[in-house]
Amino acid sequence: MEKEEKKINIKTLLSYEAKYLILYFLCMFLSVASLEGSLVVIKNFIDHMAADSQGVKVSVYVAPIILAFFLATLFLILRSQLKSKLLSRISSRLTKASLQSLLSSDIYENNLVDKEECIKNIVKNANEITYYYIDKNLLQFIETLIILFTCLFSTFFIYLLGGLTLLLITPFFIVIERILVVITWKSKKQYNEELDLKQQLFNKTYENIVEVKLKNGKDKVLDSFENIDHEQNELFHLKSFSSDLANSILLVITIGITLSISYGVGVAWNFNNLSIGKLVYMSFITPIFFIVLHYTMHANLARTDISKAESELYDMIHLKEEDNNKKINKIEDIYSINFSNVSYSYLNNDEKDNLLNNLDFDIKKGEKIGIYSLDHEEKDAIFESFSRIRKYNSGKILINNNEIDKINIDYLRSIITSLSYKDEVPSGTISNIISYPYNYDDYKYNDAINKSGLRDFINSLDDKGNTYISKDIIEEKGYDSFIETRIILANAIYRDTKIYLCNDFCHDSDSFLENEVIDVLFNLKGKLIILLTDHIYLLNKCDKVLIIKDGKVLEYGKTNELINNKDSEYYKLLKKNR
């Protein structure tokens, strides 16, 4: 089976920005044409001066030359603006596509943990593709082609012999250029080998740093480094000098041959009415043509240098999406939640690997159920199954007899507020954090900060709710560590959803704050609340208790009935933890 080629479709990417691309190349062409025009005017000026120096009005030629340079400058400025706009839009399109893919991805189906490095490199990879390949190679290659064809066309028009000579010498130049690349390849290879030796020295020193220190081997290592470094520098000078010298000689010879043919044949046969102006024009255009041709040949269009960046970005843009194509996107009122024979495994469908085995419970409108387990993974399994972060293996989870797999996932998460021990305060103003992801509403905001106990803290700040805050700022300024929990709680209150799912929220806080937070949530009217905890003292606040052990239901019932039954597991746990 062939390996999938992970490449970004550059052609499609550029087609999205067709307007900017066309305007960019148009400005590039007009700027080159304007510069060519200035050379034509200079050539005509010289010819007229040679023919009749007394009758030539300098101003007649100076004005067009100035105009041509002005237009060239104007078009170059416009070209630069359009190019920067084009490249920034392409880079933004790549990063936005990656972000959208990430936000819509199925976290565990894509195994995002393994893609952490790709995620960290999204912006870097997008910029590498945009500014290294598209800008420095692809666009620059097309720019040089525009210059070459403009030079060639204008030369044919002005001095036919000069144009024919350029066309004739070009294949010779290309062949010799390729031969020089092959000749200098050996020195480049030796230079790269010395670079590898230098890095290997660093690697070996790092691996054996203790042994080197204990044996006082620092001087020996430094001597080895000096030897390798000397060899590398010598090879670098040889590589650079030989390459530059060869290219310089080639350019000089090529330019000399071209001008010799143009001048020699033109003078000998008076070809195409050879004039001093045409000779000056050829003296300018010939070196420009071959220098640009040299750069054209060295453009790297193979994309080998960006293969890693392309592969990583391709993976990010093509993440498997969550299944969100469901018909149910509105439930008027929620009156029940039911887990029916739900089994869940990280690994496979083998029952012995299940974190949950045939989990059964139900909760009615306004009820609170406390689910007790000492195993974090069991609680995470319930949390992730109900919020559809992961797919459970078998059974059904129902809301009003609707399977949650058939409910639109965005809508499902809009009716559930999930609170977890993993939650942290994001960076932003307090008011924006509390109202996230909705628009600010003054009544809801004030209600949230009152119920969460944040009012006094916010009033003590100079900028009140507009104060910028983050986890680091809370630590740096020595604010009460409970502030973070209260801000997260305020956001949960502001969301005002129909279902609250709490997974060891504020688990590491003291019991006073934890009790306060749970009391605030439980006092919200008409909410269905699922409380996942290993703190037995919180369960007496719930209407129902479910005790899980080894992935199975150990006990399930109404709180008041279990607490009055001395044989119940709940009663025994309470007595044990007093």
Coordinates of C-alpha atoms in Angstrom, one line a residue:
M1 CA 0.0 0.0 0.0
E2 CA 1.4 3.4 -1.0
K3 CA 2.2 5.9 1.7
E4 CA -0.1 8.9 1.6
E5 CA 1.7 12.0 0.3
K6 CA 1.2 14.7 2.9
K7 CA 1.5 17.9 0.9
I8 CA -0.4 21.2 1.2
N9 CA -2.1 22.1 -2.1
I10 CA -0.2 25.3 -2.9
K11 CA -2.2 25.8 -6.2
T12 CA -5.5 25.8 -4.3
L13 CA -4.1 27.9 -1.6
L14 CA -3.0 30.6 -4.1
S15 CA -6.3 30.4 -6.0
Y16 CA -8.1 31.6 -2.9
E17 CA -6.0 34.8 -3.1
A18 CA -6.3 35.1 -6.9
K19 CA -7.2 38.9 -6.8
Y20 CA -4.1 39.8 -4.8
L21 CA -1.9 37.4 -6.8
I22 CA -3.0 38.9 -10.2
L23 CA -2.5 42.5 -8.9
Y24 CA 0.9 41.6 -7.5
F25 CA 2.2 40.1 -10.7
L26 CA 0.7 43.0 -12.7
C27 CA 2.6 45.5 -10.5
M28 CA 5.7 43.4 -10.8
F29 CA 5.5 43.5 -14.6
L30 CA 4.7 47.2 -14.7
S31 CA 7.7 48.0 -12.5
V32 CA 10.0 46.0 -14.7
A33 CA 8.5 47.5 -17.8
S34 CA 9.0 51.0 -16.4
L35 CA 12.7 50.3 -15.7
E36 CA 13.0 48.9 -19.2
G37 CA 11.3 52.0 -20.5
S38 CA 13.9 54.2 -18.8
L39 CA 16.7 52.3 -20.5
V40 CA 15.0 52.7 -23.8
V41 CA 14.8 56.5 -23.3
I42 CA 18.4 56.7 -22.2
K43 CA 19.4 54.7 -25.3
N44 CA 17.4 57.1 -27.6
F45 CA 19.0 60.1 -25.8
I46 CA 22.5 58.8 -26.4
D47 CA 21.7 58.0 -30.1
H48 CA 20.4 61.5 -30.7
M49 CA 23.3 63.1 -28.8
A50 CA 25.7 61.1 -31.0
A51 CA 23.9 62.2 -34.2
D52 CA 23.3 65.9 -33.4
S53 CA 24.5 67.1 -29.9
Q54 CA 23.5 70.7 -30.7
G55 CA 19.9 70.0 -31.6
V56 CA 19.0 67.7 -28.6
K57 CA 16.9 69.2 -25.9
V58 CA 18.0 67.4 -22.7
S59 CA 14.6 68.2 -20.9
V60 CA 12.8 66.2 -23.6
Y61 CA 14.6 63.0 -22.4
V62 CA 15.1 63.8 -18.7
A63 CA 11.3 64.1 -18.1
P64 CA 10.5 60.6 -19.5
I65 CA 13.4 59.1 -17.6
I66 CA 12.3 60.6 -14.3
L67 CA 8.7 59.6 -15.0
A68 CA 9.8 56.0 -15.8
F69 CA 11.8 55.8 -12.5
F70 CA 8.9 57.3 -10.6
L71 CA 6.4 54.8 -12.0
A72 CA 8.9 51.9 -11.4
T73 CA 9.2 53.0 -7.8
L74 CA 5.4 53.4 -7.4
F75 CA 4.7 49.9 -8.8
L76 CA 7.5 48.4 -6.7
I77 CA 5.9 49.9 -3.5
L78 CA 2.5 48.6 -4.6
R79 CA 4.0 45.2 -5.4
S80 CA 5.6 45.0 -1.9
Q81 CA 2.3 45.9 -0.2
L82 CA 0.4 43.4 -2.3
K83 CA 3.0 40.7 -1.6
S84 CA 3.0 41.3 2.1
K85 CA -0.8 41.2 2.1
L86 CA -0.9 38.1 0.0
L87 CA 1.6 36.2 2.2
S88 CA 0.0 37.2 5.5
R89 CA -3.4 36.1 4.2
I90 CA -1.9 32.7 3.1
S91 CA -0.2 32.2 6.5
S92 CA -3.4 33.2 8.3
R93 CA -5.5 30.8 6.1
L94 CA -3.1 27.9 7.0
T95 CA -3.1 28.7 10.7
K96 CA -6.9 29.3 10.8
A97 CA -7.6 26.0 9.0
S98 CA -5.4 24.2 11.5
L99 CA -7.2 25.8 14.4
Q100 CA -10.6 25.0 13.0
S101 CA -9.5 21.5 12.5
L102 CA -8.2 21.2 16.0
L103 CA -11.4 22.7 17.5
S104 CA -13.6 20.3 15.5
S105 CA -11.4 17.3 16.0
D106 CA -12.2 14.1 17.9
I107 CA -9.6 14.4 20.6
Y108 CA -9.0 10.7 21.3
E109 CA -9.7 9.3 17.8
N110 CA -6.9 11.6 16.6
N111 CA -4.7 10.8 19.6
L112 CA -3.8 14.4 20.0
V113 CA -1.3 13.6 22.7
D114 CA 1.0 12.2 20.0
K115 CA 0.4 15.4 17.9
E116 CA 1.6 17.8 20.6
E117 CA 4.7 18.7 18.7
C118 CA 2.7 19.4 15.5
I119 CA 0.3 21.6 17.5
K120 CA 3.2 23.6 19.0
N121 CA 4.7 24.1 15.5
I122 CA 1.5 25.2 13.7
V123 CA 2.4 28.9 13.4
K124 CA 6.1 28.1 12.7
N125 CA 5.2 25.5 10.0
A126 CA 2.7 27.9 8.3
N127 CA 5.3 30.6 8.2
E128 CA 7.9 28.3 6.8
I129 CA 5.6 27.2 4.0
T130 CA 4.5 30.8 3.3
Y131 CA 7.6 32.9 3.8
Y132 CA 10.3 30.3 2.9
Y133 CA 8.8 28.4 0.1
I134 CA 6.0 30.5 -1.4
D135 CA 7.9 33.9 -0.9
K136 CA 11.6 33.1 -1.2
N137 CA 11.3 30.3 -3.8
L138 CA 8.0 30.2 -5.8
L139 CA 7.1 33.9 -6.1
Q140 CA 10.8 34.8 -6.5
F141 CA 11.1 32.3 -9.3
I142 CA 8.1 33.8 -11.1
E143 CA 9.4 37.3 -10.5
T144 CA 12.8 36.4 -12.1
L145 CA 10.9 34.8 -15.1
I146 CA 9.0 38.1 -15.6
I147 CA 12.3 40.0 -15.6
L148 CA 13.9 37.6 -18.0
F149 CA 11.1 37.6 -20.5
T150 CA 10.7 41.3 -20.3
C151 CA 14.4 41.8 -20.9
L152 CA 14.4 39.4 -23.8
F153 CA 11.3 40.8 -25.4
S154 CA 12.5 44.4 -25.2
T155 CA 16.0 43.4 -26.4
F156 CA 14.5 41.7 -29.5
F157 CA 12.4 44.8 -30.1
I158 CA 15.3 47.3 -29.7
Y159 CA 18.3 45.3 -31.1
L160 CA 17.4 42.1 -32.8
L161 CA 21.0 40.8 -32.8
G162 CA 21.3 41.4 -29.1
G163 CA 18.1 39.4 -28.4
L164 CA 19.2 36.5 -30.6
T165 CA 22.6 36.5 -28.9
L166 CA 21.0 36.3 -25.4
L167 CA 18.8 33.5 -26.6
L168 CA 21.7 31.7 -28.1
I169 CA 24.0 32.0 -25.1
T170 CA 21.3 31.1 -22.5
P171 CA 21.5 27.2 -23.0
F172 CA 25.3 27.4 -22.8
F173 CA 25.0 29.3 -19.5
I174 CA 22.5 26.9 -18.1
V175 CA 24.7 23.8 -19.0
I176 CA 27.9 25.3 -17.5
E177 CA 26.0 26.4 -14.4
R178 CA 24.8 22.8 -13.8
I179 CA 28.3 21.5 -14.4
L180 CA 29.7 23.9 -11.8
V181 CA 27.0 22.7 -9.3
V182 CA 28.2 19.1 -9.8
I183 CA 31.9 20.1 -9.5
T184 CA 31.4 22.1 -6.2
W185 CA 29.1 19.3 -4.8
K186 CA 32.0 17.4 -3.3
S187 CA 33.3 20.3 -1.2
K188 CA 29.7 20.9 0.0
K189 CA 29.4 17.3 1.0
Q190 CA 32.7 17.3 2.9
Y191 CA 31.6 20.5 4.7
N192 CA 28.3 18.9 5.7
E193 CA 30.2 15.9 7.0
E194 CA 32.4 18.2 9.2
L195 CA 29.2 19.8 10.5
D196 CA 27.9 16.3 11.5
L197 CA 31.2 15.6 13.2
K198 CA 31.0 18.8 15.2
Q199 CA 27.4 17.9 16.3
Q200 CA 28.4 14.4 17.2
L201 CA 31.1 15.8 19.4
F202 CA 28.5 17.8 21.3
N203 CA 26.2 14.8 21.6
K204 CA 29.0 12.5 22.9
T205 CA 30.2 15.2 25.3
Y206 CA 26.6 15.6 26.7
E207 CA 26.2 11.8 27.0
N208 CA 29.5 11.4 28.9
I209 CA 29.7 14.7 30.6
V210 CA 30.2 13.2 34.1
E211 CA 33.0 10.9 32.9
V212 CA 34.7 13.8 31.1
K213 CA 34.6 15.9 34.2
L214 CA 35.8 13.1 36.5
K215 CA 38.8 12.4 34.2
N216 CA 39.6 16.1 33.7
G217 CA 39.1 15.6 30.0
K218 CA 37.9 19.1 29.2
D219 CA 41.1 20.1 27.4
K220 CA 41.0 16.9 25.3
V221 CA 37.5 17.6 24.2
L222 CA 38.3 21.3 23.4
D223 CA 41.3 20.1 21.3
S224 CA 39.1 17.8 19.3
F225 CA 36.7 20.6 18.8
E226 CA 39.4 23.0 17.6
N227 CA 40.6 20.4 15.0
I228 CA 37.1 19.8 13.7
D229 CA 36.3 23.5 13.7
H230 CA 39.5 24.3 11.8
E231 CA 38.7 21.6 9.1
Q232 CA 35.2 22.9 8.9
N233 CA 36.3 26.5 8.4
E234 CA 38.8 25.5 5.8
L235 CA 36.2 23.6 3.9
F236 CA 33.7 26.5 4.3
H237 CA 36.2 28.9 2.8
L238 CA 37.0 26.5 0.0
K239 CA 33.3 25.8 -0.7
S240 CA 32.3 29.5 -0.7
F241 CA 35.4 30.7 -2.6
S242 CA 35.2 28.0 -5.3
S243 CA 31.5 28.4 -5.8
D244 CA 31.6 32.2 -5.9
L245 CA 34.7 32.2 -8.1
A246 CA 33.2 29.7 -10.6
N247 CA 29.9 31.6 -10.8
S248 CA 31.7 35.0 -11.1
I249 CA 34.0 33.7 -13.9
L250 CA 31.0 32.1 -15.7
L251 CA 29.1 35.4 -15.5
V252 CA 32.0 37.5 -16.8
I253 CA 32.7 35.0 -19.6
T254 CA 29.0 34.8 -20.6
I255 CA 28.5 38.5 -20.5
G256 CA 31.8 39.0 -22.5
I257 CA 30.8 36.5 -25.2
T258 CA 27.3 38.0 -25.5
L259 CA 28.6 41.6 -25.8
S260 CA 31.4 40.5 -28.1
I261 CA 29.0 38.8 -30.5
S262 CA 26.5 41.7 -30.3
Y263 CA 29.1 44.3 -30.8
G264 CA 31.4 42.4 -33.2
V265 CA 28.8 41.2 -35.6
G266 CA 26.9 44.4 -35.4
V267 CA 30.0 46.6 -36.2
A268 CA 31.3 44.2 -38.9
W269 CA 28.0 44.0 -40.8
N270 CA 26.2 47.1 -39.3
F271 CA 23.5 44.8 -38.3
N272 CA 20.1 46.3 -37.3
N273 CA 21.5 49.8 -37.6
L274 CA 23.9 49.4 -34.6
S275 CA 24.3 52.6 -32.6
I276 CA 26.1 53.8 -29.5
G277 CA 22.7 53.9 -27.7
K278 CA 22.1 50.2 -28.5
L279 CA 25.6 49.3 -27.3
V280 CA 25.0 51.1 -24.0
Y281 CA 21.6 49.4 -23.7
M282 CA 23.2 46.0 -24.2
S283 CA 25.9 46.8 -21.7
F284 CA 23.2 47.3 -19.1
I285 CA 20.7 44.6 -20.0
T286 CA 23.2 41.7 -20.5
P287 CA 24.5 41.5 -17.0
I288 CA 21.0 42.0 -15.6
F289 CA 19.7 39.1 -17.7
F290 CA 22.4 36.6 -16.7
I291 CA 22.5 37.5 -13.0
V292 CA 18.7 37.1 -12.9
L293 CA 19.0 33.8 -14.8
H294 CA 21.5 32.6 -12.3
Y295 CA 19.0 33.3 -9.4
T296 CA 16.2 31.7 -11.4
M297 CA 18.2 28.4 -11.7
H298 CA 18.8 28.3 -8.0
A299 CA 15.2 28.6 -6.9
N300 CA 14.2 25.5 -4.9
L301 CA 10.8 24.4 -6.1
A302 CA 11.1 20.8 -5.0
R303 CA 9.7 21.5 -1.5
T304 CA 12.1 19.1 0.1
D305 CA 13.2 21.7 2.7
I306 CA 9.6 22.1 3.9
S307 CA 8.5 18.5 3.8
K308 CA 8.5 18.2 7.6
A309 CA 6.5 21.4 8.0
E310 CA 4.1 20.3 5.2
S311 CA 3.6 16.9 6.7
E312 CA 2.9 18.2 10.2
L313 CA 0.5 21.0 9.0
Y314 CA -1.2 18.5 6.7
D315 CA -1.9 16.2 9.6
M316 CA -3.3 19.1 11.6
I317 CA -5.6 20.3 8.8
H318 CA -6.9 16.8 8.1
L319 CA -7.7 15.7 11.7
K320 CA -10.7 13.4 12.0
E321 CA -13.7 15.5 13.0
E322 CA -16.2 14.8 15.8
D323 CA -19.4 13.3 14.4
N324 CA -21.7 16.4 14.6
N325 CA -24.1 15.6 11.8
K326 CA -27.1 14.9 14.1
K327 CA -30.7 16.0 13.7
I328 CA -31.5 16.8 17.4
N329 CA -30.4 20.4 18.0
K330 CA -33.1 21.5 20.5
I331 CA -34.6 20.0 23.6
E332 CA -37.4 22.2 25.1
D333 CA -37.1 20.9 28.7
I334 CA -34.8 18.3 30.3
Y335 CA -36.6 16.0 32.7
S336 CA -34.4 13.0 32.8
I337 CA -30.9 11.6 32.3
N338 CA -30.4 7.8 32.1
F339 CA -27.2 5.7 31.8
S340 CA -28.2 2.3 30.6
N341 CA -25.7 -0.6 30.7
V342 CA -22.9 1.8 29.8
S343 CA -19.4 0.1 29.4
Y344 CA -16.3 2.1 28.6
S345 CA -12.7 1.1 27.9
Y346 CA -9.6 3.1 26.7
L347 CA -8.2 0.0 25.0
N348 CA -10.8 -2.3 23.4
N349 CA -14.1 -4.0 24.0
D350 CA -12.6 -6.7 26.3
E351 CA -14.6 -6.6 29.5
K352 CA -11.6 -7.1 31.7
D353 CA -10.1 -3.8 30.4
N354 CA -13.3 -1.8 31.0
L355 CA -13.2 1.2 33.3
L356 CA -17.0 1.0 33.5
N357 CA -19.0 -2.2 33.3
N358 CA -22.8 -2.0 32.6
L359 CA -23.2 1.3 34.5
D360 CA -26.9 2.0 35.3
F361 CA -28.5 5.0 36.9
D362 CA -31.1 7.7 36.3
I363 CA -31.7 11.3 37.4
K364 CA -34.8 13.4 37.2
K365 CA -35.3 17.1 36.8
G366 CA -34.1 19.0 39.8
E367 CA -32.2 16.0 41.3
K368 CA -28.6 15.8 42.2
I369 CA -26.7 12.5 42.1
G370 CA -23.4 11.9 43.8
I371 CA -21.2 9.3 42.2
Y372 CA -18.4 8.0 44.5
S373 CA -15.2 6.4 43.3
L374 CA -11.6 6.3 44.5
D375 CA -10.4 5.8 40.9
H376 CA -9.8 9.0 38.9
E377 CA -10.1 7.1 35.6
E378 CA -13.5 5.8 36.4
K379 CA -14.8 9.3 37.1
D380 CA -13.0 10.6 34.0
A381 CA -14.7 7.8 32.0
I382 CA -18.2 9.0 33.1
F383 CA -17.3 12.6 32.5
E384 CA -15.9 12.0 29.0
S385 CA -18.7 9.7 28.0
F386 CA -21.5 12.2 29.0
S387 CA -19.7 15.2 27.5
R388 CA -18.9 13.2 24.3
I389 CA -15.2 13.8 24.6
R390 CA -14.8 10.0 24.1
K391 CA -17.2 7.4 22.7
Y392 CA -18.3 4.7 25.2
N393 CA -18.1 1.2 24.0
S394 CA -21.6 -0.1 24.6
G395 CA -24.9 0.8 26.3
K396 CA -26.9 4.0 26.0
I397 CA -26.8 7.4 27.6
L398 CA -30.2 9.1 27.2
I399 CA -31.5 12.7 27.7
N400 CA -35.3 12.6 27.7
N401 CA -35.1 9.2 26.0
N402 CA -32.9 10.7 23.2
E403 CA -29.5 9.0 22.8
I404 CA -26.8 11.6 23.2
D405 CA -25.1 10.2 20.1
K406 CA -28.0 11.5 18.1
I407 CA -27.9 15.0 19.6
N408 CA -25.9 17.7 17.8
I409 CA -22.6 17.9 19.8
D410 CA -22.4 21.7 19.9
Y411 CA -26.0 21.8 21.2
L412 CA -25.3 19.1 23.7
R413 CA -22.3 21.0 25.2
S414 CA -24.4 24.2 25.2
I415 CA -26.8 22.6 27.7
I416 CA -24.1 21.0 29.9
T417 CA -21.6 23.0 32.1
S418 CA -18.6 20.8 32.7
L419 CA -16.4 21.5 35.8
S420 CA -13.3 19.4 36.3
Y421 CA -10.3 19.2 38.5
K422 CA -8.3 20.1 35.4
D423 CA -9.9 23.5 35.0
E424 CA -7.7 26.6 35.1
V425 CA -8.4 30.3 34.7
P426 CA -7.6 31.5 31.2
S427 CA -6.0 34.8 30.5
G428 CA -8.2 37.8 30.0
T429 CA -10.3 40.4 31.8
I430 CA -12.4 39.1 34.6
S431 CA -15.7 40.1 32.9
N432 CA -14.7 38.4 29.7
I433 CA -13.6 35.2 31.5
I434 CA -16.9 35.0 33.4
S435 CA -19.1 35.7 30.4
Y436 CA -17.1 33.3 28.1
P437 CA -18.2 32.2 25.5
Y438 CA -21.2 34.5 25.4
N439 CA -21.7 38.2 25.1
Y440 CA -21.5 40.3 28.2
D441 CA -24.8 40.7 30.1
D442 CA -24.8 43.0 33.1
Y443 CA -27.5 41.3 35.1
K444 CA -26.1 37.8 34.6
Y445 CA -22.6 39.0 35.4
N446 CA -23.6 40.6 38.7
D447 CA -25.6 37.6 39.6
A448 CA -22.6 35.3 38.9
I449 CA -20.1 37.4 40.9
N450 CA -22.6 37.7 43.9
K451 CA -23.3 34.0 44.1
S452 CA -19.7 33.0 43.5
G453 CA -18.4 35.3 46.3
L454 CA -16.3 37.4 44.0
R455 CA -18.0 40.8 44.6
D456 CA -15.6 42.0 47.3
F457 CA -12.5 40.9 45.5
I458 CA -13.6 42.6 42.2
N459 CA -14.6 45.8 44.0
S460 CA -11.1 46.0 45.6
L461 CA -9.4 46.2 42.1
D462 CA -8.8 49.5 40.4
D463 CA -10.2 48.4 37.1
K464 CA -12.9 46.2 38.7
G465 CA -14.2 43.6 36.1
N466 CA -11.9 45.0 33.4
T467 CA -8.8 43.9 35.3
Y468 CA -6.6 41.6 33.3
I469 CA -6.0 38.3 35.1
S470 CA -4.5 34.9 34.6
K471 CA -3.2 32.0 36.7
D472 CA 0.3 33.4 36.7
I473 CA -0.9 36.9 37.8
I474 CA -2.9 35.4 40.7
E475 CA 0.2 33.7 41.9
E476 CA 2.5 36.7 41.3
K477 CA 0.3 39.2 43.1
G478 CA -0.4 36.8 46.0
Y479 CA -4.1 36.8 45.6
D480 CA -6.1 34.3 47.6
S481 CA -5.7 30.9 45.9
F482 CA -9.5 30.5 46.1
I483 CA -10.0 33.3 43.6
E484 CA -9.3 31.0 40.6
T485 CA -11.9 28.6 41.8
R486 CA -14.5 31.3 42.3
I487 CA -13.9 32.8 38.8
I488 CA -14.4 29.4 37.3
L489 CA -17.6 29.0 39.4
A490 CA -18.8 32.4 38.3
N491 CA -18.5 31.4 34.7
A492 CA -20.5 28.2 35.4
I493 CA -23.2 30.3 37.0
Y494 CA -23.2 32.7 34.1
R495 CA -23.6 29.9 31.6
D496 CA -26.9 29.0 33.3
T497 CA -27.2 25.6 31.6
K498 CA -29.7 22.9 32.3
I499 CA -27.2 20.3 33.4
Y500 CA -24.1 20.6 35.5
L501 CA -21.4 17.9 35.4
C502 CA -18.8 18.2 38.2
N503 CA -15.7 15.9 38.2
D504 CA -13.7 16.5 41.4
F505 CA -14.1 20.2 40.9
C506 CA -12.0 22.1 43.5
H507 CA -10.9 18.7 44.7
D508 CA -7.6 20.1 46.1
S509 CA -9.2 23.0 47.9
D510 CA -10.0 22.9 51.6
S511 CA -13.3 21.3 52.6
F512 CA -14.8 24.7 53.6
L513 CA -14.5 26.1 50.0
E514 CA -15.5 22.8 48.5
N515 CA -18.7 22.7 50.5
E516 CA -19.4 26.3 49.7
V517 CA -19.0 25.7 45.9
I518 CA -21.2 22.6 45.9
D519 CA -23.9 24.4 48.0
V520 CA -23.9 27.3 45.4
L521 CA -24.3 24.8 42.5
F522 CA -27.0 22.8 44.3
N523 CA -29.0 26.0 45.1
L524 CA -29.3 26.8 41.4
K525 CA -33.0 26.1 40.6
G526 CA -34.2 23.4 38.3
K527 CA -30.8 22.0 37.4
L528 CA -29.8 18.3 37.0
I529 CA -26.4 17.8 38.7
I530 CA -24.0 14.9 38.4
L531 CA -21.3 15.1 41.1
L532 CA -18.3 12.8 40.6
T533 CA -16.2 12.7 43.8
D534 CA -14.1 10.7 46.2
H535 CA -15.1 12.9 49.1
I536 CA -17.7 11.0 50.9
Y537 CA -19.0 13.9 53.0
L538 CA -20.3 15.6 49.9
L539 CA -22.7 12.8 49.1
N540 CA -25.2 13.7 51.8
K541 CA -26.1 16.8 49.9
C542 CA -27.3 14.7 46.9
D543 CA -30.7 13.1 46.3
K544 CA -29.1 9.9 45.1
V545 CA -25.8 8.1 45.6
L546 CA -24.0 5.7 43.3
I547 CA -20.9 3.9 44.5
I548 CA -18.5 2.4 41.9
K549 CA -15.7 0.0 42.6
D550 CA -13.6 -1.7 39.9
G551 CA -15.8 -0.3 37.2
K552 CA -19.0 -1.8 38.6
V553 CA -21.9 -0.5 40.5
L554 CA -21.4 -1.5 44.1
E555 CA -24.5 0.4 45.4
Y556 CA -27.1 2.7 44.1
G557 CA -30.1 4.3 45.9
K558 CA -31.7 7.3 47.4
T559 CA -29.4 9.1 49.9
N560 CA -31.9 9.2 52.9
E561 CA -32.6 5.5 52.5
L562 CA -29.0 4.4 52.3
I563 CA -27.9 6.6 55.2
N564 CA -30.5 5.0 57.4
N565 CA -29.5 1.5 56.4
K566 CA -26.6 0.3 58.6
D567 CA -25.9 -2.5 56.1
S568 CA -25.4 -0.2 53.2
E569 CA -22.0 0.5 51.8
Y570 CA -22.7 4.2 52.0
Y571 CA -23.4 4.0 55.7
K572 CA -20.2 2.0 56.2
L573 CA -18.1 4.6 54.3
L574 CA -19.6 7.4 56.3
K575 CA -18.9 5.7 59.5
K576 CA -15.3 4.9 58.4
N577 CA -14.6 8.5 57.4
R578 CA -15.9 10.2 60.5

